[in-house]
PDB file of C-alpha atoms in Angstrom:
ATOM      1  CA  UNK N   1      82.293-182.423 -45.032  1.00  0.00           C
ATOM      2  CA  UNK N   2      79.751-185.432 -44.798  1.00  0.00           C
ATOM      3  CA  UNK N   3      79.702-187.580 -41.585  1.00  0.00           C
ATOM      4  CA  UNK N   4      78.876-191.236 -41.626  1.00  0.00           C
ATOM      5  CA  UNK N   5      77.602-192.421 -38.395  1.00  0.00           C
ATOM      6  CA  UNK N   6      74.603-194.468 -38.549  1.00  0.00           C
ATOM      7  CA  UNK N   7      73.319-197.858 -40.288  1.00  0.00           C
ATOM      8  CA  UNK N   8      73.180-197.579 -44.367  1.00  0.00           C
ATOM      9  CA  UNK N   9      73.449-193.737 -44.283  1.00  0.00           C
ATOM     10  CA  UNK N  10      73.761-192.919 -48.123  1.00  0.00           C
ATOM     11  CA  UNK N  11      73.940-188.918 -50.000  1.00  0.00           C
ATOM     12  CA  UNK N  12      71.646-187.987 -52.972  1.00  0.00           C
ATOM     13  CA  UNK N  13      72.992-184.977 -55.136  1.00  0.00           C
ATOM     14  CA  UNK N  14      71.418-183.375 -58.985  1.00  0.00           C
ATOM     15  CA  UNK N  15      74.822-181.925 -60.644  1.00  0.00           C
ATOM     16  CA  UNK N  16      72.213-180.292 -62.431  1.00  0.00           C
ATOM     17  CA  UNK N  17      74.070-181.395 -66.447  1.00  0.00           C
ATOM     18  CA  UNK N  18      72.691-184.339 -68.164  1.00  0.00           C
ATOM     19  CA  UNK N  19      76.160-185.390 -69.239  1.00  0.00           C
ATOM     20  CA  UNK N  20      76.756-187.640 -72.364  1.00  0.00           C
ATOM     21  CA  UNK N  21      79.794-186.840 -73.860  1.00  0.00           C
ATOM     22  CA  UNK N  22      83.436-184.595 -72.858  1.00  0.00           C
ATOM     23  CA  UNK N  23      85.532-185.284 -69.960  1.00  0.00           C
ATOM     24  CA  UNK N  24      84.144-185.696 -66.381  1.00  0.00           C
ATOM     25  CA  UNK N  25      86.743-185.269 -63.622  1.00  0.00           C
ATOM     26  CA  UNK N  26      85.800-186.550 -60.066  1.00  0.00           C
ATOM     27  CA  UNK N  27      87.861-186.115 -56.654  1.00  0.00           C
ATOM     28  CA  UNK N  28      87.246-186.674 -53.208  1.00  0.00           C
ATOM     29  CA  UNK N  29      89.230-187.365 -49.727  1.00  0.00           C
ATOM     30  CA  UNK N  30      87.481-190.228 -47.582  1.00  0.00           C
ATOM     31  CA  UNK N  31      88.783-191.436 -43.983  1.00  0.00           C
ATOM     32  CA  UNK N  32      87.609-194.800 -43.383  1.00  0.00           C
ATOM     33  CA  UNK N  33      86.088-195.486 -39.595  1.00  0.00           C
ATOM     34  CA  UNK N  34      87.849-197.841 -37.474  1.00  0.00           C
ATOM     35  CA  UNK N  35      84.756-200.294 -37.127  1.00  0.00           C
ATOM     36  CA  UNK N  36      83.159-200.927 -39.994  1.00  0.00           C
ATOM     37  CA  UNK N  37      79.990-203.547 -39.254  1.00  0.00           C
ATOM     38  CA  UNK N  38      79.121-203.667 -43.022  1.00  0.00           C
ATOM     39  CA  UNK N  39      81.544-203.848 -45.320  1.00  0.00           C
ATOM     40  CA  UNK N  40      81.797-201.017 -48.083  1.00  0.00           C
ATOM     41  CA  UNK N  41      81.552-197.617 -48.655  1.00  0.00           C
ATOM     42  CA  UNK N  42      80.575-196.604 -52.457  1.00  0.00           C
ATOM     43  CA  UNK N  43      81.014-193.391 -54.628  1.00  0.00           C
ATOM     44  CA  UNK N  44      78.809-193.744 -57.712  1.00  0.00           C
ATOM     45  CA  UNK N  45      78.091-191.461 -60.535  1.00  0.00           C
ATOM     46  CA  UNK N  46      75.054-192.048 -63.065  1.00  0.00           C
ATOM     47  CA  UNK N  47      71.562-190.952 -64.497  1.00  0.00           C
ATOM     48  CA  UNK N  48      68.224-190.232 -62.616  1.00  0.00           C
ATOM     49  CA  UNK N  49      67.365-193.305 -61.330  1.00  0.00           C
ATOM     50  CA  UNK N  50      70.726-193.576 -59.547  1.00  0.00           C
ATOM     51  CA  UNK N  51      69.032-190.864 -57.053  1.00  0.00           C
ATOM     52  CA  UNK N  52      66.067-193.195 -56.570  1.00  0.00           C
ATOM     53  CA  UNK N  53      67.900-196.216 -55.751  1.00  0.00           C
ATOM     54  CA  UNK N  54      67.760-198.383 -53.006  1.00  0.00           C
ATOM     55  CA  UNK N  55      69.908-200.470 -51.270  1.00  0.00           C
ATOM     56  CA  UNK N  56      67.881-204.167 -51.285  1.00  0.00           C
ATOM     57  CA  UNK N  57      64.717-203.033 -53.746  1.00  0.00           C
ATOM     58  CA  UNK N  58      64.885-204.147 -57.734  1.00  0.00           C
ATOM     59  CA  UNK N  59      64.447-202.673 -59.512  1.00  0.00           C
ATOM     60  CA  UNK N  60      66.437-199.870 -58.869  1.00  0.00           C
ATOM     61  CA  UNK N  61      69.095-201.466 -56.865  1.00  0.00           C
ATOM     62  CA  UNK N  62      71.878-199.100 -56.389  1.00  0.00           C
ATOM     63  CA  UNK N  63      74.814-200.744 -57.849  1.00  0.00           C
ATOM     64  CA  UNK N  64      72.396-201.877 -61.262  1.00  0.00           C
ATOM     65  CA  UNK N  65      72.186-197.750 -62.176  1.00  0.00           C
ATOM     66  CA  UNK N  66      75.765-196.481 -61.680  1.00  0.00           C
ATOM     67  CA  UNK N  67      78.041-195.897 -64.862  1.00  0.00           C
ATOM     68  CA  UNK N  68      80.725-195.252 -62.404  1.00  0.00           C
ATOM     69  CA  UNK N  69      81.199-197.472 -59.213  1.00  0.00           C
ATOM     70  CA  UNK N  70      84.288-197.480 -57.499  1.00  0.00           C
ATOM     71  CA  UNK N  71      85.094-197.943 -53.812  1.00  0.00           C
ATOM     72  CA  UNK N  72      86.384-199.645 -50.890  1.00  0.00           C
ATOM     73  CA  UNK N  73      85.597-203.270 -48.864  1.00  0.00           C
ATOM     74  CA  UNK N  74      86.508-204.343 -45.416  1.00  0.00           C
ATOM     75  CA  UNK N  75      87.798-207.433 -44.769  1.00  0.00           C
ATOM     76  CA  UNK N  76      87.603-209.542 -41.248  1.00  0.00           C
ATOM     77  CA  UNK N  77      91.313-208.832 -40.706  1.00  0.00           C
ATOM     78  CA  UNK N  78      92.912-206.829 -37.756  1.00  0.00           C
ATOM     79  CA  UNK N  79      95.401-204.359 -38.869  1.00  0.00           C
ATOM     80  CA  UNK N  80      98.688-203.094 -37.280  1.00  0.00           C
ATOM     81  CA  UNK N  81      96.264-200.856 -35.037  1.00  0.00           C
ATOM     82  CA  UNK N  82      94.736-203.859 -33.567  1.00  0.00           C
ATOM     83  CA  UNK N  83      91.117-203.451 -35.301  1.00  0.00           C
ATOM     84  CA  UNK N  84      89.565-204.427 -38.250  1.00  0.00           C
ATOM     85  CA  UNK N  85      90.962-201.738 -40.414  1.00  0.00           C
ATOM     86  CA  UNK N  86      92.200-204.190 -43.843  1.00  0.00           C
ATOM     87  CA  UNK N  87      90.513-203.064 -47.088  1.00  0.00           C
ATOM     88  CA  UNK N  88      90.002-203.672 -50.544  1.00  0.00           C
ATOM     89  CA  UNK N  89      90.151-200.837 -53.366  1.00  0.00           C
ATOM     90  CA  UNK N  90      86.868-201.992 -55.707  1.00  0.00           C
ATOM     91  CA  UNK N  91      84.977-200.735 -58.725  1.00  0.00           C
ATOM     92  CA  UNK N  92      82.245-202.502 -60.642  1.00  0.00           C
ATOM     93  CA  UNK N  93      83.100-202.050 -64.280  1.00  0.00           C
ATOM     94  CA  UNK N  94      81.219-203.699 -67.314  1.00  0.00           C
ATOM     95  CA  UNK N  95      77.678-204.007 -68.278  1.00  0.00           C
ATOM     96  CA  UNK N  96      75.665-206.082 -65.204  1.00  0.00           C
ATOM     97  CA  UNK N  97      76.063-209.955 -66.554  1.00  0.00           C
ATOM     98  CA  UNK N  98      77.762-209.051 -69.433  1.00  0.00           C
ATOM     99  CA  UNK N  99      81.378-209.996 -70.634  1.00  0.00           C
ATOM    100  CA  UNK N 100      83.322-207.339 -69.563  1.00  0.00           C
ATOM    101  CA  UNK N 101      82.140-207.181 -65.875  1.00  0.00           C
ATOM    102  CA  UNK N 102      84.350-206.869 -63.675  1.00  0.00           C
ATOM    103  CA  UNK N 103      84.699-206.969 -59.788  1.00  0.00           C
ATOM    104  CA  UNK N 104      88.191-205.664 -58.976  1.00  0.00           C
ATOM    105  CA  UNK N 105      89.490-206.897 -55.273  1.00  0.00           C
ATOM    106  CA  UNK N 106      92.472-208.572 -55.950  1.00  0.00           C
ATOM    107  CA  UNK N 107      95.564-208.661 -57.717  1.00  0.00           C
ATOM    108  CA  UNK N 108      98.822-206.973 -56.197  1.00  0.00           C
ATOM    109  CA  UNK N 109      98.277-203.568 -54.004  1.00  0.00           C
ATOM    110  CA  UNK N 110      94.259-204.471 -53.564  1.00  0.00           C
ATOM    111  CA  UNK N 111      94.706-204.592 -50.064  1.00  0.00           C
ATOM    112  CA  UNK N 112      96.115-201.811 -47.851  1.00  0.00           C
ATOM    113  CA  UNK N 113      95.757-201.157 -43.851  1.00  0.00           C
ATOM    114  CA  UNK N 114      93.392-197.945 -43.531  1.00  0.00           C
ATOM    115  CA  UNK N 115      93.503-196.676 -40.176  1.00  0.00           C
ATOM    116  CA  UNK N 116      93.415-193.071 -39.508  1.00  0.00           C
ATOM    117  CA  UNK N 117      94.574-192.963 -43.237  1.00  0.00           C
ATOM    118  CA  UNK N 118      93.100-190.321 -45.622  1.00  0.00           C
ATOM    119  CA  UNK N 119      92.966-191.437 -49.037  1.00  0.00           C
ATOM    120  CA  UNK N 120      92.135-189.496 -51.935  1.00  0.00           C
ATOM    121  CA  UNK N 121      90.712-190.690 -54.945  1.00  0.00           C
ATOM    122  CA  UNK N 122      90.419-189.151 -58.445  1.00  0.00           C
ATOM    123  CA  UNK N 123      88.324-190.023 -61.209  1.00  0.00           C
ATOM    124  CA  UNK N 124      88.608-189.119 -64.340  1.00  0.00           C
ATOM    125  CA  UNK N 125      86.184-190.913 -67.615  1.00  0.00           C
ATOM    126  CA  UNK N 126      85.537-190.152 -71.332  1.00  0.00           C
ATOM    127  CA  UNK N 127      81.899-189.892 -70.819  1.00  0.00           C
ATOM    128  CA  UNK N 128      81.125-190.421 -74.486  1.00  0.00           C
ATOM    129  CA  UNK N 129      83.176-194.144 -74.875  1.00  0.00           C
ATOM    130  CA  UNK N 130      82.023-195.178 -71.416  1.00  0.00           C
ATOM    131  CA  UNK N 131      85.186-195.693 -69.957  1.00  0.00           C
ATOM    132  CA  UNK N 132      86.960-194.490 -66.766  1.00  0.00           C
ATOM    133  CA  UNK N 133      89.840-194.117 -64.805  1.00  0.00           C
ATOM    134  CA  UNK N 134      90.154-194.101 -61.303  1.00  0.00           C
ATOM    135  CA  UNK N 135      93.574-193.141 -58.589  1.00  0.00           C
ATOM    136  CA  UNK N 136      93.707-193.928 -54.894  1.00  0.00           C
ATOM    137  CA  UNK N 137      96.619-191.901 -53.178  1.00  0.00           C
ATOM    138  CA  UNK N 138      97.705-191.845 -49.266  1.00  0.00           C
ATOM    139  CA  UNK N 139      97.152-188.449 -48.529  1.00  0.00           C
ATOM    140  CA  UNK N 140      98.216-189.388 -44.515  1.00  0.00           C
ATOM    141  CA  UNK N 141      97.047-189.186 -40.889  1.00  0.00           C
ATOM    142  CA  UNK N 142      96.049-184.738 -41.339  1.00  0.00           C
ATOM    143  CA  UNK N 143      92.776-183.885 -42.410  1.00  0.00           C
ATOM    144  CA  UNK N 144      93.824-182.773 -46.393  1.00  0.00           C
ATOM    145  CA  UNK N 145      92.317-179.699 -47.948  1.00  0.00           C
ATOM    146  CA  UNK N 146      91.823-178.871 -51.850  1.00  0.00           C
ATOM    147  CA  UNK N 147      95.168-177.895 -51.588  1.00  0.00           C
ATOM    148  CA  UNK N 148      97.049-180.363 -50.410  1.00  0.00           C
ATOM    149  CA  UNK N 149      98.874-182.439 -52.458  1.00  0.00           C
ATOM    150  CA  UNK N 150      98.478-185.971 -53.946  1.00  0.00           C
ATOM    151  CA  UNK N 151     100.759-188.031 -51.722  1.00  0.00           C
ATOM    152  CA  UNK N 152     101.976-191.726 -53.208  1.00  0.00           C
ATOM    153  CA  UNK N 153      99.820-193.561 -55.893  1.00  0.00           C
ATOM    154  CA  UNK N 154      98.712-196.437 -53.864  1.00  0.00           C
ATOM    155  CA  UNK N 155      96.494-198.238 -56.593  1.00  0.00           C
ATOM    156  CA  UNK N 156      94.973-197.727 -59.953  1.00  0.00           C
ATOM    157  CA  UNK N 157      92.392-198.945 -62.571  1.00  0.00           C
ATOM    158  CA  UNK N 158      92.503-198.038 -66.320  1.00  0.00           C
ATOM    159  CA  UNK N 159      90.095-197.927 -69.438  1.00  0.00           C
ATOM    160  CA  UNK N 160      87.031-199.790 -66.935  1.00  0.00           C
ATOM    161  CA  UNK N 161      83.927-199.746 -68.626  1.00  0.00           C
ATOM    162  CA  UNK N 162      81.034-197.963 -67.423  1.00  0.00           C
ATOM    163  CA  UNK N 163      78.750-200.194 -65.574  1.00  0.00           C
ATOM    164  CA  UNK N 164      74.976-199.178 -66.627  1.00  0.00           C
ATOM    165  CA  UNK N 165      75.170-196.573 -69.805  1.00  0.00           C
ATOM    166  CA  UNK N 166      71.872-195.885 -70.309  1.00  0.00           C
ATOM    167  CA  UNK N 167      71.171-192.735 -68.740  1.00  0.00           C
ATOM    168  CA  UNK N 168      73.240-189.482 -68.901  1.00  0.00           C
ATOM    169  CA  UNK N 169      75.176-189.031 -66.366  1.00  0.00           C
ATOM    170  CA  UNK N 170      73.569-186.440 -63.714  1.00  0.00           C
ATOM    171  CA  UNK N 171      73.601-187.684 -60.122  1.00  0.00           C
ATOM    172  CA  UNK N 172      76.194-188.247 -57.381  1.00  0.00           C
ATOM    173  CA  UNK N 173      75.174-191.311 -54.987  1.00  0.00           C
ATOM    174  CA  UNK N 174      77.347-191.861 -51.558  1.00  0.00           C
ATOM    175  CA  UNK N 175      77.156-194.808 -49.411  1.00  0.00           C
ATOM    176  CA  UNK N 176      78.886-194.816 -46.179  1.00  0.00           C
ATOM    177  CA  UNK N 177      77.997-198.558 -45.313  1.00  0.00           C
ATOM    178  CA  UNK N 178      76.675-199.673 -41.744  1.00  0.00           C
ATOM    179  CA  UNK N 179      79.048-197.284 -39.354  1.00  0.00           C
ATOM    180  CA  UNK N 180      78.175-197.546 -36.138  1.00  0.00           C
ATOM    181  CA  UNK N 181      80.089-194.518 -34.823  1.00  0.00           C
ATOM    182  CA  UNK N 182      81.204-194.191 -31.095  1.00  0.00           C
ATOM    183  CA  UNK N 183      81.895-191.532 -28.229  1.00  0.00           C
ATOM    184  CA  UNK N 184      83.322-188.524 -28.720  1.00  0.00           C
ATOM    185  CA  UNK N 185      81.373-187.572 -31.324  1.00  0.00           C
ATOM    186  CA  UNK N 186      83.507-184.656 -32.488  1.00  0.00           C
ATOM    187  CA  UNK N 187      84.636-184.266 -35.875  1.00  0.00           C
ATOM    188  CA  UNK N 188      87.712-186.487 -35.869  1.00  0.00           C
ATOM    189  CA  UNK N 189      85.853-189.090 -33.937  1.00  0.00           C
ATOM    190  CA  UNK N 190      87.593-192.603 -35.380  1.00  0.00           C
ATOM    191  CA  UNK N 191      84.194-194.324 -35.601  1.00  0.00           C
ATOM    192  CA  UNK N 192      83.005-192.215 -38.234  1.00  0.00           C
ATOM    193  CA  UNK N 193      83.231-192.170 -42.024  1.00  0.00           C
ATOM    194  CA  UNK N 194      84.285-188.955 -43.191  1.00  0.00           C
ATOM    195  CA  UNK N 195      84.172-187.569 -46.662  1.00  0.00           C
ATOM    196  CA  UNK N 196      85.383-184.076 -47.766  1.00  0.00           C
ATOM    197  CA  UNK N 197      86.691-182.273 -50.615  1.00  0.00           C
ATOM    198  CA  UNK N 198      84.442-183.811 -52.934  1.00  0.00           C
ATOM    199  CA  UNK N 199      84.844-182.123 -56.286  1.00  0.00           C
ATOM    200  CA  UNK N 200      83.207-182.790 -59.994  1.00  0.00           C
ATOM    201  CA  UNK N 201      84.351-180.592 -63.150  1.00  0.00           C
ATOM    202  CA  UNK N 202      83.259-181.480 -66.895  1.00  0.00           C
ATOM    203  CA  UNK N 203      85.371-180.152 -69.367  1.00  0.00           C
ATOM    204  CA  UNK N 204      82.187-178.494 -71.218  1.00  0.00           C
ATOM    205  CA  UNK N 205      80.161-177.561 -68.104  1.00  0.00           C
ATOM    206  CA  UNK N 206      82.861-176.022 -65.838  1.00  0.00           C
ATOM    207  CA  UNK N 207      82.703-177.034 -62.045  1.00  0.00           C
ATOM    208  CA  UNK N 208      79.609-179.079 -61.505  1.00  0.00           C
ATOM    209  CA  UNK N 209      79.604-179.553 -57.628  1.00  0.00           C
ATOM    210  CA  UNK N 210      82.065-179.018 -54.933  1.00  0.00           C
ATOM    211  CA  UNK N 211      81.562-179.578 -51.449  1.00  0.00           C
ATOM    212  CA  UNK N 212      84.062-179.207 -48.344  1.00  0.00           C
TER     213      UNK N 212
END
């Protein structure tokens, strides 16, 4: 399980394929913290100079080298458990300044209250047309395993377009955002950002990554 507690804490990984065509399948389980000073936490799949990138520096800023981008935002609202705990589902879909970009906060279902929520999300893209698809499900208030099943379909995007295509696709990039986490620090902690069962499978490759 990775632990978000710090300012701009962000998670590097090779999947060791240079993928360019088949079926890529992507899943993890994220609890959001319940104080979030900046406002996103990003999943992001793409070539090697994804694994370079930084947050502020061009010109390998982070969200210019992912194919796939997809997310969540805080917003300054107070929830029903009296903290700031109302997010946005995102991705960043299209080629940067092109047509088809796309910044996806809004419409209905973008916004949901998050605290002590799990949610899973699975991704799934046709690596070879550069298009994905991406699920966000409430898995609930207990800490969900591999095996736990998908709970309700809370949102979904279809057919997005990849946002940089360049580069095979070989790198996982994690950002937990600016989470200033709080005492206890145990594992359940509320001011951290937790991810776990993060799994990637290509259809040619086999399982590319799994970590829990």
């Amino acid at each position: 399980m990775l632990q978000f507690r710090d300012y701009y804490n962000s998670f590097a990984l090779s999947l060791g394929r240079n993928i360019r065509s088949g079926t890529l399948e992507a899943q993890f389980d994220v609890r959001l913290p319940n104080y979030w000073a900046y406002d996103r936490f990003q999943f992001e799949l793409g070539g090697g100079t994804l694994a370079s990138a930084s947050m502020y520096a061009e010109p390998y800023r982070y969200n210019l080298h992912a194919a796939i981008h997809v997310g969540f935002r805080r917003k300054s609202s107070v929830g029903t458990s009296g903290v700031q705990s109302i997010a946005q589902y995102f991705i960043d879909a299209g080629e940067p300044d092109g047509p088809q970009y796309e910044d996806c906060t809004s419409g209905a279902g973008a916004e949901f209250d998050f605290a002590t929520k799990w949610i899973r999300v699975k991704i799934t893209s046709e690596v070879g047309r550069h298009v994905f698809n991406v699920a966000f499900y409430d898995m609930g208030t207990a800490h969900p395993t591999f095996a736990t099943a998908e709970g309700p379909l809370l949102h979904s995007y279809e057919n997005a377009s990849f946002r940089y295509s360049d580069e095979p696709i070989s790198h996982l990039w994690i950002n937990g955002g600016n989470t200033p986490s709080y005492q206890p620090w145990a594992d359940d902690a509320p001011g951290a950002l937790l991810v776990d069962n993060i799994r990637i499978g290509h259809d040619k490759n086999g399982i590319l990554l799994i970590l829990h």
